[in-house]
Structure formats: structure tokens, C-alpha cells
PDB file of C-alpha atoms in Angstrom:
ATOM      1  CA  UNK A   1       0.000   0.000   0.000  1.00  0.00           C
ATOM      2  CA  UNK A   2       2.827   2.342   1.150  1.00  0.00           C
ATOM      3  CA  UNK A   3       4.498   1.531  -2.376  1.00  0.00           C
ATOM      4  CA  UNK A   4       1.091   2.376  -5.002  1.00  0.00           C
ATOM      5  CA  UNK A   5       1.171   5.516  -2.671  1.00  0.00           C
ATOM      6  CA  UNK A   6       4.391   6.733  -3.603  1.00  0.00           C
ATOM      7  CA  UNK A   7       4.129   5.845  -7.254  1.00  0.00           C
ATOM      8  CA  UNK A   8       0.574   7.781  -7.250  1.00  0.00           C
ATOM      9  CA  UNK A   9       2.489  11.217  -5.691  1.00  0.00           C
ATOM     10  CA  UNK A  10       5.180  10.199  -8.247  1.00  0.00           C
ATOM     11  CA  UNK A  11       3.063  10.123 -11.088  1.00  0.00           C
ATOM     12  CA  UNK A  12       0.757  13.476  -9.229  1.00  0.00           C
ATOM     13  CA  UNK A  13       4.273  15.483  -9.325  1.00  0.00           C
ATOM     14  CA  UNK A  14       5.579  14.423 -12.824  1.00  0.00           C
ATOM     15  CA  UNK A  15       2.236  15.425 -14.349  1.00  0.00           C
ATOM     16  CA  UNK A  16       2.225  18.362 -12.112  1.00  0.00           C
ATOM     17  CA  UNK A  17       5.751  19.682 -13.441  1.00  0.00           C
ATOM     18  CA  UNK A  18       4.882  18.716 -17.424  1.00  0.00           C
ATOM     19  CA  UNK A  19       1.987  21.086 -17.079  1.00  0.00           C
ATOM     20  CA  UNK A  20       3.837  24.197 -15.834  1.00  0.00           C
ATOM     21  CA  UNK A  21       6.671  23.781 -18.058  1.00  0.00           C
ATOM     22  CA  UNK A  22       4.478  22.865 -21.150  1.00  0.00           C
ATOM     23  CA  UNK A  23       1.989  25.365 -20.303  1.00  0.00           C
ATOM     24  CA  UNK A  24       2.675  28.221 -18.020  1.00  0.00           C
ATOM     25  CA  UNK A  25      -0.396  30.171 -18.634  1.00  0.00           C
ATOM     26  CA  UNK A  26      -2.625  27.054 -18.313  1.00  0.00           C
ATOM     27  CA  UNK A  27      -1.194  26.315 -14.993  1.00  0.00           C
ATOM     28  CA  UNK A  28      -1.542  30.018 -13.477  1.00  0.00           C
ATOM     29  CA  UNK A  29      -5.119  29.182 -14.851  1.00  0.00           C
ATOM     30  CA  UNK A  30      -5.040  26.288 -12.837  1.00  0.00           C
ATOM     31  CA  UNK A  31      -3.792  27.285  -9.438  1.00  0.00           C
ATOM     32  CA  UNK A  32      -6.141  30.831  -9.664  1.00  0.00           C
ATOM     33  CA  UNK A  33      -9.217  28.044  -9.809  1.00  0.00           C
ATOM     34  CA  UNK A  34      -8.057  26.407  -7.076  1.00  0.00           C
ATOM     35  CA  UNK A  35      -7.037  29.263  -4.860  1.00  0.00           C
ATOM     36  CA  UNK A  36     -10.848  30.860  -5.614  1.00  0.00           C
ATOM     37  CA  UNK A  37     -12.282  27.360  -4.640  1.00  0.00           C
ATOM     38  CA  UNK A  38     -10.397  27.388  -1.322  1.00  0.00           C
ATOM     39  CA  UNK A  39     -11.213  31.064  -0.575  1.00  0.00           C
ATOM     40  CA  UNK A  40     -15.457  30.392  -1.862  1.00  0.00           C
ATOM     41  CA  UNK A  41     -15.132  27.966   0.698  1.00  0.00           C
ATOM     42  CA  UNK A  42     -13.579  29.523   3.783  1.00  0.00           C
ATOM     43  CA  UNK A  43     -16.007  32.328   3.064  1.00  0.00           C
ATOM     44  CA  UNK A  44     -18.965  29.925   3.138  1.00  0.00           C
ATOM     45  CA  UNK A  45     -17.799  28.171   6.458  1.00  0.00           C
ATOM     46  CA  UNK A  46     -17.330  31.973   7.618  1.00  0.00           C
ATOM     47  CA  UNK A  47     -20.509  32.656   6.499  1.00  0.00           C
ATOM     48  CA  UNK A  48     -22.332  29.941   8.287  1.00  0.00           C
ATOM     49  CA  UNK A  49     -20.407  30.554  11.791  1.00  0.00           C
ATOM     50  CA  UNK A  50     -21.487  33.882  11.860  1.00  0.00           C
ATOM     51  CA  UNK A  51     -25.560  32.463  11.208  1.00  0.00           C
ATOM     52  CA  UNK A  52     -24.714  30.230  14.115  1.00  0.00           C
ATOM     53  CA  UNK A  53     -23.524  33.168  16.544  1.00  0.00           C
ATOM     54  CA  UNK A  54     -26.265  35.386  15.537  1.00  0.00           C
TER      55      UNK A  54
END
């Protein structure tokens, strides 16, 4: 089990690195979804702690 793990993060990084060097712009692309994903969500679980306290 320990083994497919590192081969998946292997395989994660490789494809990870192809994509920024073949594509720079795609990847900024990329990381911006991810980074407005992250902050839709912290503002939703800030949003629903502050409905709890009031």
C-alpha cells in the first residue's frame, strides 16, 4: 500500500511539473481556480459561523 502511494504522488508530481513547463499560462489558470475554490469555501464556512452566533 505504502508503495502504489508513492508511485501515485510520483506520477501526481511528474504530471504536475509537465503542465507548468508545457503550459505556463494554463497552470496560473489552474492554481487561480483552485485558490478561488479554497477562498469560496472559507467564506462559506465563515458565512455559516457567523448564522450560528447570531
Amino acid at each position: 500500500m505504502a508503495l502504489a502511494r508513492k508511485i501515485v504522488i510520483y506520477i501526481v508530481v511528474v504530471f504536475v511539473l509537465y503542465t507548468i513547463i508545457t503550459s505556463p499560462a494554463k497552470a496560473a489558470d489552474l492554481v487561480q481556480i483552485g485558490f478561488e475554490g479554497i477562498s469560496d469555501a472559507a467564506k462559506g464556512v465563515g458565512d455559516f459561523m457567523t448564522e450560528l452566533v447570531n
